GROMACS .gro file of C-alpha atoms in nm:
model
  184
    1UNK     CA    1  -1.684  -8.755   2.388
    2UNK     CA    2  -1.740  -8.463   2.171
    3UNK     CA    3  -2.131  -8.406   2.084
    4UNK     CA    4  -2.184  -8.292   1.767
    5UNK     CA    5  -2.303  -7.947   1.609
    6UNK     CA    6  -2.647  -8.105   1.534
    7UNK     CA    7  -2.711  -8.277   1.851
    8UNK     CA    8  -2.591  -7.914   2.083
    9UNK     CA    9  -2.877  -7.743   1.855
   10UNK     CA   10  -3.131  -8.094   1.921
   11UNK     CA   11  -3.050  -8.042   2.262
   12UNK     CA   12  -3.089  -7.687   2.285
   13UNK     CA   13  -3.463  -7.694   2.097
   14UNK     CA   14  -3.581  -7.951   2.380
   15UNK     CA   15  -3.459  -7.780   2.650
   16UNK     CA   16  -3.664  -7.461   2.493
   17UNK     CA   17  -3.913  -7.718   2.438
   18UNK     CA   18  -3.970  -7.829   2.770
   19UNK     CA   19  -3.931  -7.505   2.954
   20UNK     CA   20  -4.212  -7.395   2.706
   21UNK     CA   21  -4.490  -7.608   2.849
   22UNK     CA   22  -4.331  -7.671   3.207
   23UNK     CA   23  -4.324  -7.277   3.250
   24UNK     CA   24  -4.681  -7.255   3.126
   25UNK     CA   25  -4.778  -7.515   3.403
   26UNK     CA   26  -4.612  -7.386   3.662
   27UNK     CA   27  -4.502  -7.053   3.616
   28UNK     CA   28  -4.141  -6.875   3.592
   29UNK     CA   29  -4.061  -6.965   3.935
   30UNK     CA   30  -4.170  -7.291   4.006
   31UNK     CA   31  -3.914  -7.427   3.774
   32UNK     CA   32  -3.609  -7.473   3.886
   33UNK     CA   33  -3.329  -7.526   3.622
   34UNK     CA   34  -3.183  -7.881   3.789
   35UNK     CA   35  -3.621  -8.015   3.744
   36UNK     CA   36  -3.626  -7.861   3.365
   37UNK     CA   37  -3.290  -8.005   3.237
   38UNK     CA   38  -3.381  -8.362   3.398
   39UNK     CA   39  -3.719  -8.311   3.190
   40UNK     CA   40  -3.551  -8.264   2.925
   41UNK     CA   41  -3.323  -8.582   2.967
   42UNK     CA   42  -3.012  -8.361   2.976
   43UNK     CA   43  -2.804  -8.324   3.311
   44UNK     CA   44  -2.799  -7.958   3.530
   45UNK     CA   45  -2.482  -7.900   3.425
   46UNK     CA   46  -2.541  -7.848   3.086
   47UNK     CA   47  -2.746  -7.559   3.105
   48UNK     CA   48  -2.513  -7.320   3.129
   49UNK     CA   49  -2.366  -7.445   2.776
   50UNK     CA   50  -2.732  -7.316   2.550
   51UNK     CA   51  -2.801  -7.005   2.829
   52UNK     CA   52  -2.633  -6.727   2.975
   53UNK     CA   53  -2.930  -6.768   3.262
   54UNK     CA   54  -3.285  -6.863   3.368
   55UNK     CA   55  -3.425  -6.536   3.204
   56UNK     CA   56  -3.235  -6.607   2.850
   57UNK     CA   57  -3.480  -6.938   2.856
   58UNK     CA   58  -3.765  -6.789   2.979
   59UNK     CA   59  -3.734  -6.521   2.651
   60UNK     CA   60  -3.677  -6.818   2.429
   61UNK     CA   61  -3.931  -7.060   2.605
   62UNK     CA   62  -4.233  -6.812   2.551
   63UNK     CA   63  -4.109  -6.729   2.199
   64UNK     CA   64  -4.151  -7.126   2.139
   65UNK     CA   65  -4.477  -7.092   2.311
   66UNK     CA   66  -4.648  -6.821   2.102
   67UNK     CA   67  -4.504  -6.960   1.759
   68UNK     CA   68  -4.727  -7.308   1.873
   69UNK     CA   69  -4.941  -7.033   1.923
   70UNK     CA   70  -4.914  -6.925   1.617
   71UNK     CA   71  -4.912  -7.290   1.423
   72UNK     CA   72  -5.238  -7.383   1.590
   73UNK     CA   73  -5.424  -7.090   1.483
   74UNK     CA   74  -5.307  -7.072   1.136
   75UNK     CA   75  -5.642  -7.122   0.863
   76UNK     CA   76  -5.875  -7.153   1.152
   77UNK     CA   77  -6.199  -6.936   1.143
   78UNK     CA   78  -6.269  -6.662   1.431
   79UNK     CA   79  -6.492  -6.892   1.520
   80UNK     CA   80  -6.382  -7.226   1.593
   81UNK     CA   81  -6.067  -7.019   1.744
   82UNK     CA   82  -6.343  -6.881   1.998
   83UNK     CA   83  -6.448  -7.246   2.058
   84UNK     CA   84  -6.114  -7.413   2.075
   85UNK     CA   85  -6.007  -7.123   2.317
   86UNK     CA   86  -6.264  -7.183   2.576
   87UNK     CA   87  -6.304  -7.534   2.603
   88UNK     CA   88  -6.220  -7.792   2.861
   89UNK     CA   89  -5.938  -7.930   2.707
   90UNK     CA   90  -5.785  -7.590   2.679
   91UNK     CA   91  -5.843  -7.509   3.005
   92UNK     CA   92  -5.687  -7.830   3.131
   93UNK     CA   93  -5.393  -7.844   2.873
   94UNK     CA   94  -5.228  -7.542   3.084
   95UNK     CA   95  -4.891  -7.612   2.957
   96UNK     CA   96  -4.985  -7.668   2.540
   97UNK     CA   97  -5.226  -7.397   2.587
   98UNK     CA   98  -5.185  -7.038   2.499
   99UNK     CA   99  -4.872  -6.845   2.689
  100UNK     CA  100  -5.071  -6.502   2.758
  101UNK     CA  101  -5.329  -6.698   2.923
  102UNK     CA  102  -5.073  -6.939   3.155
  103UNK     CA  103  -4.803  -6.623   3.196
  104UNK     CA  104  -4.997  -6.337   3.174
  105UNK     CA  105  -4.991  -6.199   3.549
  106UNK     CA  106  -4.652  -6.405   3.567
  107UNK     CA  107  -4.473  -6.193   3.273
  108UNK     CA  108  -4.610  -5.897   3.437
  109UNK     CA  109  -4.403  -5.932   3.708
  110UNK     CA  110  -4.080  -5.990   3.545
  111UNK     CA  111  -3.827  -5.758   3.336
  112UNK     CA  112  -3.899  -5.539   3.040
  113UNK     CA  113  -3.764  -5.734   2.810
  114UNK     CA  114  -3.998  -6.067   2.900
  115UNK     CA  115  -4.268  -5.791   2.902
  116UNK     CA  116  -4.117  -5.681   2.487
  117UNK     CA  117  -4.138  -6.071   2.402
  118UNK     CA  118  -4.488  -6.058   2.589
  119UNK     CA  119  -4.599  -5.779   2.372
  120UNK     CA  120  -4.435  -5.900   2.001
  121UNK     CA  121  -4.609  -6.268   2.056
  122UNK     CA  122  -4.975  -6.044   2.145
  123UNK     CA  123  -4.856  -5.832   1.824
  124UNK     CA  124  -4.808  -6.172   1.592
  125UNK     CA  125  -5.136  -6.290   1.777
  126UNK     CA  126  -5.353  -5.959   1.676
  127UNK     CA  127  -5.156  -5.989   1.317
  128UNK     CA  128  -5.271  -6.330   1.244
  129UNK     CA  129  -5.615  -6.289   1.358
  130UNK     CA  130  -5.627  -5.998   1.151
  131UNK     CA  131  -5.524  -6.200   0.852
  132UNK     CA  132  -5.766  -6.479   0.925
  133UNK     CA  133  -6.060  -6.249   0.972
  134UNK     CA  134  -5.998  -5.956   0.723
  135UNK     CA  135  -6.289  -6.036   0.520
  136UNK     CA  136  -6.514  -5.997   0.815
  137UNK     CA  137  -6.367  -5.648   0.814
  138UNK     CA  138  -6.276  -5.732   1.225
  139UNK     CA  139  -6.076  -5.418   1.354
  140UNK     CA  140  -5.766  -5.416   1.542
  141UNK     CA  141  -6.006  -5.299   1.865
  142UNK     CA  142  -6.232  -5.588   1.799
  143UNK     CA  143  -5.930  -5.809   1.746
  144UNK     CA  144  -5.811  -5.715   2.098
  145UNK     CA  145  -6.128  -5.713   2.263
  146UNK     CA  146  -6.163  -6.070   2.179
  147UNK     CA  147  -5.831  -6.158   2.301
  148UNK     CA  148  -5.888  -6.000   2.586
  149UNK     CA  149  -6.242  -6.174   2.701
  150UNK     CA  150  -6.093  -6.485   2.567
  151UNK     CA  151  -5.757  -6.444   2.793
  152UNK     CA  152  -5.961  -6.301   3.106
  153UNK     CA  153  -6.218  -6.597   3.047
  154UNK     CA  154  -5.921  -6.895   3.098
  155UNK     CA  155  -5.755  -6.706   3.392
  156UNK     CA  156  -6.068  -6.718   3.583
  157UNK     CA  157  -6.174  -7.091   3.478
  158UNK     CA  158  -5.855  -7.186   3.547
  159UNK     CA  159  -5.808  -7.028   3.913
  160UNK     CA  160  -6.184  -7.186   3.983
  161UNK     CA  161  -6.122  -7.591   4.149
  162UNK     CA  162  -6.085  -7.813   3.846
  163UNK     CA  163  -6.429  -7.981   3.846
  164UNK     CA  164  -6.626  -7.685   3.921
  165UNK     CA  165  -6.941  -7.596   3.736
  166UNK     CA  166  -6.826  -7.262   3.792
  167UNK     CA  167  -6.510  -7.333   3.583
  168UNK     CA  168  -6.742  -7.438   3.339
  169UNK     CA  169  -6.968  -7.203   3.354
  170UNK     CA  170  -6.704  -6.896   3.303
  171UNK     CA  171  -6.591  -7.070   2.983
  172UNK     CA  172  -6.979  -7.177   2.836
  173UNK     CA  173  -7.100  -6.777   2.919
  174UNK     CA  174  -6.803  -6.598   2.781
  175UNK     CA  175  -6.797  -6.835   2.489
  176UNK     CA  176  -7.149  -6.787   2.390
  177UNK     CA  177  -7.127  -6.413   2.504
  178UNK     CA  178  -6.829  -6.334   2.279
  179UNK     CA  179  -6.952  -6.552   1.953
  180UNK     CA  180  -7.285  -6.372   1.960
  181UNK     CA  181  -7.142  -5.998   2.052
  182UNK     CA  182  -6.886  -6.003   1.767
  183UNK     CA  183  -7.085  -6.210   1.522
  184UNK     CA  184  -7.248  -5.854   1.456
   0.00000   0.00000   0.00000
């Protein structure tokens, strides 16, 4: 049975889908290809039809995951970014939160090119907060000082035990910290 032009592309966006948010869970390596296609609902097989390999997704898959990025930030204030960034459910939504917080250290260990697709979703990041906050006349060093305490903040939450007030702690100081530092 043939499948149609319109299903291989359906197909294709949920397989790009799911590695998105299983990748951000569990990192480039603790997904193996046969676990994300039967995610997906597709069989292993299949794979091989959308990518030329594992590293082809992984491209695509954090492309997905900085342009939901990208959607969720759109028309919100520096603020409430700040705040939606370093909250619990954030911290706990690993695999629908932010890719340079989940892959960060991950993508630095893999191939230039993951580290060019790194850098150009940072780049659209830094753009779009610079779009959203150029009446605050933010800077592009202010801009990536924030991501950076905001990105440093989750990575330590997140490798704290779950319930920890520790974990809580990290995100309540740097949250407060970074609000009233750049507010000036």
């Amino acid at each position: 049975m043939k499948v149609s032009k319109e299903q291989v592309r359906e197909n294709r966006r949920r397989v790009v889908e799911t590695a998105s948010v299983l990748f951000r869970e569990r990192g480039y390596d603790g997904v193996g290809v046969a676990d994300l296609m039967s995610a997906a609902g597709l069989t292993h097989g299949g794979f091989y039809k959308h990518f030329a390999s594992k590293a082809d997704l992984m491209l695509e898959a954090m492309n997905c995951g900085f342009s939901q990025s990208a959607q969720n930030s759109e028309g919100v204030s520096r603020e409430q970014f700040i705040e939606n960034y370093l909250s619990r459910p954030h911290r706990d939504s690993m695999g629908h939160g932010c890719v340079m917080s989940s892959l960060g250290t991950d993508t630095a260990r893999q191939s230039e090119s993951m580290k060019t697709t790194f850098a150009a979703g940072l780049e659209q990041q830094l753009a779009l907060l610079a779009n959203e906050n150029a009446a605050e006349g933010k800077t592009r060093a202010d801009l990536i000082d924030t991501i950076a305490h905001l990105v440093g903040a989750m990575v330590l939450s997140r490798a704290c035990p779950d319930n920890s007030a520790l974990a809580d702690e990290i995100l309540e100081v740097c949250r407060s910290r970074i609000l009233s530092h750049h507010s000036k």
